[in-house]
Short mmCIF file of C-alpha atoms and ligand atoms in Angstrom, two decimals:
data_model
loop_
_atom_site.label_atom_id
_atom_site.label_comp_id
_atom_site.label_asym_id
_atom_site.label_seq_id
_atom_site.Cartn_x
_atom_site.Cartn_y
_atom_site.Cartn_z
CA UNK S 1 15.34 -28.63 37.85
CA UNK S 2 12.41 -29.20 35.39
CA UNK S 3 11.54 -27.77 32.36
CA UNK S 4 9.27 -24.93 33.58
CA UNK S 5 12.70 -23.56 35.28
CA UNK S 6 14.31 -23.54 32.35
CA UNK S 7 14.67 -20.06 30.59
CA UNK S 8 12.44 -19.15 28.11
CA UNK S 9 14.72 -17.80 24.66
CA UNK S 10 13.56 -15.69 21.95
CA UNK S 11 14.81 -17.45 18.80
CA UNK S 12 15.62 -15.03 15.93
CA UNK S 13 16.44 -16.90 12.04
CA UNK S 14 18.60 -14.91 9.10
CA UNK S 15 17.42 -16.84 6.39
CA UNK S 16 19.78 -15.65 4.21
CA UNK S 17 22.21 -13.38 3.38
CA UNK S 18 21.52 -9.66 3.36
CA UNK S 19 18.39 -9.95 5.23
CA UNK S 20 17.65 -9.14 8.71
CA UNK S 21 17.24 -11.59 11.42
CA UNK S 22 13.24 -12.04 11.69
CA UNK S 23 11.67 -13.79 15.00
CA UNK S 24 11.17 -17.27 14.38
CA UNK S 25 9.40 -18.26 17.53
CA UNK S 26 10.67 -19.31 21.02
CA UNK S 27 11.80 -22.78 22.85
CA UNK S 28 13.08 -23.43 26.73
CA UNK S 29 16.70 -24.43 26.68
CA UNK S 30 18.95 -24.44 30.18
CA UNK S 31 21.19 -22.59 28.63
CA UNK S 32 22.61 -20.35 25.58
CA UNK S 33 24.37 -23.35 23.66
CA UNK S 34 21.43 -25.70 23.79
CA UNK S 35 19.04 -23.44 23.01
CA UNK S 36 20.58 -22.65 19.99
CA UNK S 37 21.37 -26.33 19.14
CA UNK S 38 17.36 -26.78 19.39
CA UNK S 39 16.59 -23.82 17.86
CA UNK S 40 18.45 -25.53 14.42
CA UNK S 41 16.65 -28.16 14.79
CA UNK S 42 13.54 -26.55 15.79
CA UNK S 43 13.38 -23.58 12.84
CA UNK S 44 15.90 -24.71 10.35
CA UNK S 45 15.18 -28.44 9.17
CA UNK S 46 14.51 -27.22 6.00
CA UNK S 47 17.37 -24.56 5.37
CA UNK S 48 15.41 -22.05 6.46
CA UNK S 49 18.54 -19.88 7.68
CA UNK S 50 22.06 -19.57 7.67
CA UNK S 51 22.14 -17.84 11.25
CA UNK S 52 20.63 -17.89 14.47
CA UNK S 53 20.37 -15.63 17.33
CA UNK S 54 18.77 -16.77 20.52
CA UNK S 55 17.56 -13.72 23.01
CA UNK S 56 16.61 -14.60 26.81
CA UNK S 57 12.88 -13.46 26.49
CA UNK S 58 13.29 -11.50 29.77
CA UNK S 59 16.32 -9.65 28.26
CA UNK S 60 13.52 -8.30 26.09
CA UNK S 61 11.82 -4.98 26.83
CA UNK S 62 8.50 -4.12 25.02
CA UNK S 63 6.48 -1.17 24.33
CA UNK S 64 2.57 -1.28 25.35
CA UNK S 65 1.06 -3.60 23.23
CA UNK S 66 -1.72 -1.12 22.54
CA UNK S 67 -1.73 0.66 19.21
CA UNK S 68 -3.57 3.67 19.62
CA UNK S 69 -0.47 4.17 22.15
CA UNK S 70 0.59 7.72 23.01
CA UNK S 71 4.37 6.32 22.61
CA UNK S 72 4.27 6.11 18.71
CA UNK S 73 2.08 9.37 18.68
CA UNK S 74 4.85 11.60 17.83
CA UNK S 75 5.01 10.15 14.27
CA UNK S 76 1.22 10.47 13.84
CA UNK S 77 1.25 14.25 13.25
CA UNK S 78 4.91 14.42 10.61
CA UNK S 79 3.58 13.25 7.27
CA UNK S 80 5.97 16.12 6.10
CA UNK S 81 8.37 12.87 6.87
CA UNK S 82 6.99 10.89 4.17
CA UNK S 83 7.97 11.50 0.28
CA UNK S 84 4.17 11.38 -0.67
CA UNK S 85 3.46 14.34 1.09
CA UNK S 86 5.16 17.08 -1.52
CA UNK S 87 3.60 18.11 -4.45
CA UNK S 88 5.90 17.70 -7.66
CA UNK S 89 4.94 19.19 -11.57
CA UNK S 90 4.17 16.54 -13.63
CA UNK S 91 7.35 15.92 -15.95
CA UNK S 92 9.75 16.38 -13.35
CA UNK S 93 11.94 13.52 -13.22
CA UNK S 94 13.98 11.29 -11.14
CA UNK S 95 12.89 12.84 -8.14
CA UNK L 1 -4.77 -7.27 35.55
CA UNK L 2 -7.93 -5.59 37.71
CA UNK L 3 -10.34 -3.40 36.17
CA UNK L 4 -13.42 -2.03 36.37
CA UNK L 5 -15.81 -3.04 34.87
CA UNK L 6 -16.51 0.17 32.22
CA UNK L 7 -12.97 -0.43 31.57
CA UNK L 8 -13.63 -3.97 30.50
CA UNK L 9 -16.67 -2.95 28.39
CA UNK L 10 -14.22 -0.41 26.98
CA UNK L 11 -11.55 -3.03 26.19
CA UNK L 12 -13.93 -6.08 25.21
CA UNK L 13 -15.29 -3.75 22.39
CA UNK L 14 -11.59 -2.69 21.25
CA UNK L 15 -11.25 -6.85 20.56
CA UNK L 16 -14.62 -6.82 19.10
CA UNK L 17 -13.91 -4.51 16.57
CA UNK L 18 -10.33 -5.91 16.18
CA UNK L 19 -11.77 -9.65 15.48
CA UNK L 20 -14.22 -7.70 13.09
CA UNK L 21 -11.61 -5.95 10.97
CA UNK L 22 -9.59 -9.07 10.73
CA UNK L 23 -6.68 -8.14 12.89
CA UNK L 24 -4.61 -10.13 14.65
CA UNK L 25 -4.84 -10.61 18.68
CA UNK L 26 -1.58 -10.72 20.44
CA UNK L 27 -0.19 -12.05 23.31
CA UNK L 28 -0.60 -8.83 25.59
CA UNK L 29 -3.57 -7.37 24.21
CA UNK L 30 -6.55 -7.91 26.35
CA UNK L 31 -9.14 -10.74 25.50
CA UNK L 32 -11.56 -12.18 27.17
CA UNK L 33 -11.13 -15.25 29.38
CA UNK L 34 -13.56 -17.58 27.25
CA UNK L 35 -11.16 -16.52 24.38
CA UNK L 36 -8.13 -17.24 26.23
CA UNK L 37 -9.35 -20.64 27.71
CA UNK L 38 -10.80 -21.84 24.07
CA UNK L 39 -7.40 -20.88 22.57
CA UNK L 40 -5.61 -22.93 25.43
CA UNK L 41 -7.78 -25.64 25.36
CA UNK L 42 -7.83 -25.93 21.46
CA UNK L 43 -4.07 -25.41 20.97
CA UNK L 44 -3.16 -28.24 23.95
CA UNK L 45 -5.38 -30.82 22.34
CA UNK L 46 -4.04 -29.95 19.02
CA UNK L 47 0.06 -29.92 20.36
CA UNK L 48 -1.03 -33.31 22.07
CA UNK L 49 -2.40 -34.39 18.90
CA UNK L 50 1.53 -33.75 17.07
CA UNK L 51 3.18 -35.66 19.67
CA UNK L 52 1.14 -38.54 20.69
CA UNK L 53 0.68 -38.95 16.20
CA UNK L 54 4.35 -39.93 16.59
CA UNK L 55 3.83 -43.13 18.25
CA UNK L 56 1.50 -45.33 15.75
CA UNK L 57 4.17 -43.98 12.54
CA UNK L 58 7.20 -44.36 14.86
CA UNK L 59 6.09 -47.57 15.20
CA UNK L 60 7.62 -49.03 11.30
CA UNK L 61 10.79 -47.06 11.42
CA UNK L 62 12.77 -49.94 12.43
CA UNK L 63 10.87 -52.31 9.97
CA UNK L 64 10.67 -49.46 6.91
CA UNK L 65 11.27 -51.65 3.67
CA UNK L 66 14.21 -49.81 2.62
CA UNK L 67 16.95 -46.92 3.27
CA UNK L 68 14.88 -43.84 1.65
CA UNK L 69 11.66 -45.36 3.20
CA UNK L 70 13.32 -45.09 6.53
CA UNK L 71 14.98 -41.77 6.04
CA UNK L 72 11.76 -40.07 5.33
CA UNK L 73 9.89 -41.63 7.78
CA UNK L 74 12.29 -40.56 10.68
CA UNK L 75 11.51 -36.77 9.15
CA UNK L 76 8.59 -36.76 9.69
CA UNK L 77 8.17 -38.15 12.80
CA UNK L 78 10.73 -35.46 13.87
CA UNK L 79 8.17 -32.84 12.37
CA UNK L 80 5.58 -34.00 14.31
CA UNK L 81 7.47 -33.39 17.10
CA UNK L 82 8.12 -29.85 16.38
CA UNK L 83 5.19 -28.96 15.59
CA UNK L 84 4.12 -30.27 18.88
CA UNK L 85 6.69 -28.08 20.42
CA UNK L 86 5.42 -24.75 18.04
CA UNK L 87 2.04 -25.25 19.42
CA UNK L 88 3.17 -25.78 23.01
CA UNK L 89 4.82 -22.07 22.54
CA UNK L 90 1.84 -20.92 21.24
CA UNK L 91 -0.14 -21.74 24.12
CA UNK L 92 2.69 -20.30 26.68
CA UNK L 93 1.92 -17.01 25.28
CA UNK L 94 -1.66 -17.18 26.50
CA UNK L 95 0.39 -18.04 30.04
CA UNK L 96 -0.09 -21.69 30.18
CA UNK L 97 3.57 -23.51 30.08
CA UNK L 98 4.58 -26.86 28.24
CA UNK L 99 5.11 -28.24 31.30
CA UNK L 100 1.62 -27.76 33.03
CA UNK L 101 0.03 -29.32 29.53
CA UNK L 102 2.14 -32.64 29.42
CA UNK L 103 1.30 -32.67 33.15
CA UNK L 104 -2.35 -32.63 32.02
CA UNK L 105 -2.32 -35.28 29.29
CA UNK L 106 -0.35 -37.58 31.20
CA UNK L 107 -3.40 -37.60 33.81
CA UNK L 108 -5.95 -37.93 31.15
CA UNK L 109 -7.34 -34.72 31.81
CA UNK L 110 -6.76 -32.71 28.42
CA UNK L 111 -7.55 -34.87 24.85
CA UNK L 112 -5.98 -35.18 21.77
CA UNK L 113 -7.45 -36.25 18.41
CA UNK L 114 -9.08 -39.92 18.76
CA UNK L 115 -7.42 -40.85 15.28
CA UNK L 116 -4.43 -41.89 17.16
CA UNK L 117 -5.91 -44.28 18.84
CA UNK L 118 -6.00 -47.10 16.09
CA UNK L 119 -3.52 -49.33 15.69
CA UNK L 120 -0.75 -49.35 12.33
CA UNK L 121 -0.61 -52.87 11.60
CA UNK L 122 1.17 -53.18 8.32
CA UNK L 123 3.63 -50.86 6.32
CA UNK L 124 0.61 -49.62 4.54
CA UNK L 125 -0.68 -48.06 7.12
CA UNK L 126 2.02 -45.36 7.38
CA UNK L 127 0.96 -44.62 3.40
CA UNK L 128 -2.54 -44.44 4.36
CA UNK L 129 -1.88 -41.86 7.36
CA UNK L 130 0.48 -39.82 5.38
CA UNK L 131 -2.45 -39.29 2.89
CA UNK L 132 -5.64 -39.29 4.65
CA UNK L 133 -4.86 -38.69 8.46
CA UNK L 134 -2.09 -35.79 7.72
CA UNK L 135 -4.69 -35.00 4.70
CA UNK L 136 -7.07 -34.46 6.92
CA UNK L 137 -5.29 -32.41 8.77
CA UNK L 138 -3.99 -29.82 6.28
CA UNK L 139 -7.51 -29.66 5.70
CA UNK L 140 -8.63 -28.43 8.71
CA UNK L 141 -5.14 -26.50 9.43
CA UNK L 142 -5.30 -24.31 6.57
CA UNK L 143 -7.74 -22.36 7.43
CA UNK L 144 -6.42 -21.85 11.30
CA UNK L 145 -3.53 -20.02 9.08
CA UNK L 146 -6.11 -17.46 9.62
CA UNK L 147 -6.51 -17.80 12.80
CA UNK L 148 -7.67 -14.92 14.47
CA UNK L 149 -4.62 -15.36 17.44
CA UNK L 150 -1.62 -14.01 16.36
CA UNK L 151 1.04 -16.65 17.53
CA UNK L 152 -1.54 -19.42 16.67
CA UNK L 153 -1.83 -18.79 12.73
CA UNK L 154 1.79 -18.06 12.91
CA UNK L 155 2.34 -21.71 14.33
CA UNK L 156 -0.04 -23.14 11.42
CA UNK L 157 1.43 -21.46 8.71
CA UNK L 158 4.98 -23.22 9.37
CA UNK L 159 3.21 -26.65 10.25
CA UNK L 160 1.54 -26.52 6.87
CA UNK L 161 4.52 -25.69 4.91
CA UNK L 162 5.67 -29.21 6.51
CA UNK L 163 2.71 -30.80 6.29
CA UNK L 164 2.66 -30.97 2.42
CA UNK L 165 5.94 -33.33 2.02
CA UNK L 166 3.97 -35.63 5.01
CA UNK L 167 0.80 -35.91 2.73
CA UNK L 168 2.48 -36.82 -0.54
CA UNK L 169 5.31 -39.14 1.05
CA UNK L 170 1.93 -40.98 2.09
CA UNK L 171 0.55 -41.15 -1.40
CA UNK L 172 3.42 -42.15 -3.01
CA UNK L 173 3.92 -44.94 -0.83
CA UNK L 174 0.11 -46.02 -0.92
CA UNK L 175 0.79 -45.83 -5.06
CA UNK L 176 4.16 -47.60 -4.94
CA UNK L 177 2.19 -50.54 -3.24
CA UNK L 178 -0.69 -50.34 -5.12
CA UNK L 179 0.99 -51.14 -8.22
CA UNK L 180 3.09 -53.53 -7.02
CA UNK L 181 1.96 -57.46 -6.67
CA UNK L 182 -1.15 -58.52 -5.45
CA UNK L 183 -0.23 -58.71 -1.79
CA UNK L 184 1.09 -55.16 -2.17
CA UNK L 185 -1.81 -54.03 -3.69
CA UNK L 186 -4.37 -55.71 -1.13
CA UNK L 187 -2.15 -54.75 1.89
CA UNK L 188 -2.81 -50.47 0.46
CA UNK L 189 -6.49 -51.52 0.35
CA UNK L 190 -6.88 -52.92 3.67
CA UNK L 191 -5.24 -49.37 5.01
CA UNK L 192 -7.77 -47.67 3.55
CA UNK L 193 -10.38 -49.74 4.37
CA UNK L 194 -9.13 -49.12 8.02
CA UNK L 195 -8.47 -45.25 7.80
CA UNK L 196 -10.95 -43.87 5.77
CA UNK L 197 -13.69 -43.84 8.60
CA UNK L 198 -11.72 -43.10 11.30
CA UNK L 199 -10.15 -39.85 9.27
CA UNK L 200 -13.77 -38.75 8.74
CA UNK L 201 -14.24 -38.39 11.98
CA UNK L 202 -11.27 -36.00 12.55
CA UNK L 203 -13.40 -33.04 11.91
CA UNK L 204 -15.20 -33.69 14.93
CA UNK L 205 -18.88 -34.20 15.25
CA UNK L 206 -21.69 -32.76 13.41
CA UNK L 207 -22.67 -29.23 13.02
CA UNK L 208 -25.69 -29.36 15.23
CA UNK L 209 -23.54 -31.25 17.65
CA UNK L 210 -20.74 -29.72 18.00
CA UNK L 211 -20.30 -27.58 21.22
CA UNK L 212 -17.89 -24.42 21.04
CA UNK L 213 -18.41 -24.37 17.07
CA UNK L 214 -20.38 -21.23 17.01
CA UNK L 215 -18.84 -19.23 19.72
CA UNK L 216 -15.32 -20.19 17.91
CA UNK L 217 -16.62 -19.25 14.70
CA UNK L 218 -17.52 -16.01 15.82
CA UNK L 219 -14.03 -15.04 17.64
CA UNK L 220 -12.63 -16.29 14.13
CA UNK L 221 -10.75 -19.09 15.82
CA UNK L 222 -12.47 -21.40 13.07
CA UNK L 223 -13.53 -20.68 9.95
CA UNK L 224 -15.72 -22.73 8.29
CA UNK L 225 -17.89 -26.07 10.05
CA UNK L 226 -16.81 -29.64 10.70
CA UNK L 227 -18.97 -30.17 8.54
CA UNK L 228 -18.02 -28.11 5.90
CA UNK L 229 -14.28 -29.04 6.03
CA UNK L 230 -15.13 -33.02 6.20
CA UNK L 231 -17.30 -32.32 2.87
CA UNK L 232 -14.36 -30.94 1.20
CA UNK L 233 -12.05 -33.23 2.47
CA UNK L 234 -14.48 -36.05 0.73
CA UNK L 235 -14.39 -34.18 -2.25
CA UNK L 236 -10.69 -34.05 -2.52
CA UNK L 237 -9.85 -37.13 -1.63
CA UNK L 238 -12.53 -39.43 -4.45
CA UNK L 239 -9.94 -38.79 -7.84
CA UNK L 240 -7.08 -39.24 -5.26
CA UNK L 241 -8.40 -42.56 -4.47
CA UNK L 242 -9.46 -43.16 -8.20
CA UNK L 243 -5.23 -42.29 -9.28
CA UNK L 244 -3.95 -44.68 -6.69
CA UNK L 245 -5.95 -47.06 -8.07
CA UNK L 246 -7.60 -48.13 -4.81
CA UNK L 247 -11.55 -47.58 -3.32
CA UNK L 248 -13.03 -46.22 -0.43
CA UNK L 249 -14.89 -48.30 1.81
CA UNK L 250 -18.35 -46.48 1.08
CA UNK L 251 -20.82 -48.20 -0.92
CA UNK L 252 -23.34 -44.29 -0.66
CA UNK L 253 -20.29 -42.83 -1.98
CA UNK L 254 -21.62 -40.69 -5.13
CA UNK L 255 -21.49 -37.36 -6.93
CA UNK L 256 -24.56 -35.69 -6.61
CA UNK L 257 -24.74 -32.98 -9.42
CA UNK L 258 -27.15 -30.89 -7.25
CA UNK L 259 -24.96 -30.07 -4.69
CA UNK L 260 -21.59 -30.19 -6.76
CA UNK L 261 -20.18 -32.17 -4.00
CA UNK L 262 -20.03 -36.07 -3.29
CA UNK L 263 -22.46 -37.60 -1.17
CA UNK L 264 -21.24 -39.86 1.90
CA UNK L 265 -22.78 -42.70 4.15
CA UNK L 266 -23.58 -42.28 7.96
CA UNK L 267 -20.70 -42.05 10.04
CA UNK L 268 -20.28 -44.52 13.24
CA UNK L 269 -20.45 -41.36 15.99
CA UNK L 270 -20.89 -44.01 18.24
CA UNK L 271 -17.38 -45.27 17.45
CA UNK L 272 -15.95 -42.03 17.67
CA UNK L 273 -17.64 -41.28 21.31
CA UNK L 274 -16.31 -44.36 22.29
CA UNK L 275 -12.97 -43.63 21.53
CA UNK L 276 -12.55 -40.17 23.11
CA UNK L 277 -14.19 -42.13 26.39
CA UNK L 278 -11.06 -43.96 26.41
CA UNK L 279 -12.03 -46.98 25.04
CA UNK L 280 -10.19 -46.92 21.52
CA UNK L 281 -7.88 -49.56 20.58
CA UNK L 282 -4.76 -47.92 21.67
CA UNK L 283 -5.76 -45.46 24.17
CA UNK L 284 -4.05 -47.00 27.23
CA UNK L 285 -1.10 -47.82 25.22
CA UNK L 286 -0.68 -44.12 23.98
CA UNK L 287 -1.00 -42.44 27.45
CA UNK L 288 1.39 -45.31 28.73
CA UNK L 289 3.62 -44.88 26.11
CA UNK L 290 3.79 -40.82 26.87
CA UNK L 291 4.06 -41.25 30.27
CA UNK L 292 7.00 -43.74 30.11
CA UNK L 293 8.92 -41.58 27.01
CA UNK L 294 9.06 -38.55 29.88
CA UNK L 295 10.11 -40.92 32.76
CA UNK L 296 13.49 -42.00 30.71
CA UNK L 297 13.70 -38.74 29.24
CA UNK L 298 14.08 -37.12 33.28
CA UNK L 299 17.82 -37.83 33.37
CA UNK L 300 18.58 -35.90 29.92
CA UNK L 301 17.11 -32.78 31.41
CA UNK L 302 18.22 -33.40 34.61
CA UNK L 303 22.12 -33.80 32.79
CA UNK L 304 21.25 -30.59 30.68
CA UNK L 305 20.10 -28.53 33.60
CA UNK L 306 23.53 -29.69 35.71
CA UNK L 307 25.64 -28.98 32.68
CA UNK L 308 24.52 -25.29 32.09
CA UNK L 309 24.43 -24.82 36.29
CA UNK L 310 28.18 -25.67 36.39
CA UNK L 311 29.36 -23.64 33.62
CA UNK L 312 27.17 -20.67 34.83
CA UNK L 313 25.20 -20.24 31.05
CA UNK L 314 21.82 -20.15 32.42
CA UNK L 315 21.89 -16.44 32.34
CA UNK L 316 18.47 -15.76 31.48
FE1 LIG T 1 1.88 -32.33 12.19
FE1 LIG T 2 2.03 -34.41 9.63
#
């Protein structure tokens, strides 16, 4: 087995505490446990997290990349779901 | 993908306008196959560049004067490696795998940047590449933070994070020797004597000879000229040459108060052509080098691959 069969993984960093895990980048690994012993070393020489998730990138399903997309149009048309969208008398407050 | 070909035109102005509003491209929108092949072609030369930049510094960790010297070299030497391997994943978005790119600089048939080529004879010489060769580079890396392909400025703006401890390691080390004895002090100036020139050159040729500038320039792949960047690279690097105490080897070297920028002699393009033929000081014994570091490596993948096969992880 060469590289090329080796899985590609999606690696995911929390860089700290109460934040989200954000996508650091990807790596091949042959399996879960190396992949996330090079993802440390790959995205967190500096500290940059203080957890690590690693995703097989075919575990991953996407929407189209396009984004004029009919998939997100259903949110195009509800401003009503935004706060900006109501019209409040000036003076009114803590709303 | 097949399309027709008013689909294309329909598609090709979609990434025309995106390019022209600044947006990103990403790995699954469409692009056209110039764009895609530039991309590949400048991010393998550029991940080749990271890896094969390991050898000449690699080259004084055993013989580093002392415990921090060592400990700082060996980190950044291990960057250089990853940010060969963030570049490789950059390009295996655009469909092109790690594996296919080693497999092309191994048989001399993709590039990396000719700097590499010259030899690191003394301990100075890993102060002079931290400053002027990784210099250099932020210089013309910053920009390609920019980078008009998504996963590629994404790549450069972690690689220039890193690249800022490589540059001033470099100059501390060039200004630790410059003020020490004489020998010290002579041994920094012969490193720069032997770098300056040969960093120069890492912006590539001249405007009016370079060959995929323009085309580049439009698809906002690069930003400014070779020229442009080597001017500013001049002008940055004069006072830093002035604080360490040391002089470039450039007797036209001046400030011209016309141009608010410093005026530099001819560079040796001749030199520079005949190192990217091959005929560099350390070509054969990069490519060798490469070639022999992934022959001894074949057993610790092959051990890696058995390992996960027999406890069944490989579940992707
Ligand atoms: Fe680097
Ligand atoms: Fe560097």
């Amino acid at each position: 087995m060469t590289g090329t069969d080796w899985p590609l993984w999606e690696v995911f960093v929390r860089s700290r505490r109460g934040l989200s895990h954000t996508h650091a980048g990807s790596l091949h690994a042959p399996d879960a446990e190396m992949a996330l012993r090079n993802a440390r070393d790959l995205y967190t020489r500096r500290s940059e997290g203080v957890s690590i998730w690693v995703v097989p990138a075919t575990a991953i399903t996407a929407s189209s990349p396009d984004e004029k997309d009919p998939f997100f149009e259903p949110a195009a048309d509800k401003p009503y779901r935004h706060p900006t969208f109501y019209d409040i008398p000036e003076g009114v407050r803590h709303l | 993908m097949t399309t027709t070909a008013p689909e294309t035109e329909v598609l090709a102005a979609v990434f025309d306008a995106a390019v022209a509003a600044d947006e990103r491209i990403e790995p699954r929108d469409w692009m056209p196959d110039a764009y895609r092949a530039t991309l590949v072609r400048q991010i393998a030369q550029h991940a080749h560049s990271e890896i094969i930049g390991m050898q000449p510094e690699a080259n004084w960790i055993t013989r580093a004067p002392s415990l921090r010297r060592k400990a700082i070299l060996m980190a950044k030497v291990q960057d250089e490696a990853g940010h060969g391997l963030y570049l490789y994943s950059a390009a295996e978005t655009l469909g092109t795998g790690r594996d296919e790119l080693l497999d092309k600089l191994h048989a001399g048939r993709q590039r990396y940047s000719s700097i590499f080529n010259y030899p690191t004879l003394t301990w100075a010489d890993v102060g002079a590449i931290g400053w002027l060769v990784d210099g250099a580079a932020i210089t013309n890396q910053v920009p390609l933070c920019r980078c008009s392909y998504g996963p590629y400025a994404r790549a450069m703006v972690r690689i220039c994070k890193e690249e800022s401890f490589h540059q001033r390691q470099g100059y501390e080390l060039l200004l630790t020797l410059s003020r020490g004895t004489e020998a010290q002090h002579a041994m920094a100036q012969d490193a720069v004597d032997r770098w300056w020139w040969p960093s120069l050159m890492m912006f590539g040729p001249p405007d009016d000879e370079s060959a995929h500038s323009a085309q580049s320039m439009a698809w906002k792949i690069k930003r400014h000229s070779n020229d442009e960047l080597r001017q500013r690279f001049v002008d940055i690097c004069v006072p830093q040459a002035e604080s360490l105490g040391l002089t470039l080897p450039d007797p036209d070297l001046r400030w011209n108060e016309a141009r608010g920028h410093y005026d530099f002699g001819a560079i040796d393009w001749d030199e520079f052509h005949e190192v990217l033929r091959g005929n560099g000081p350390c070509n054969d014994q990069r490519i060798g080098q490469r070639r022999t570091a992934h022959e001894n490596g074949a057993w610790v993948r092959e051990a890696a691959a058995a390992h996960a096969a027999k406890h069944g992880k490989a579940t992707a």
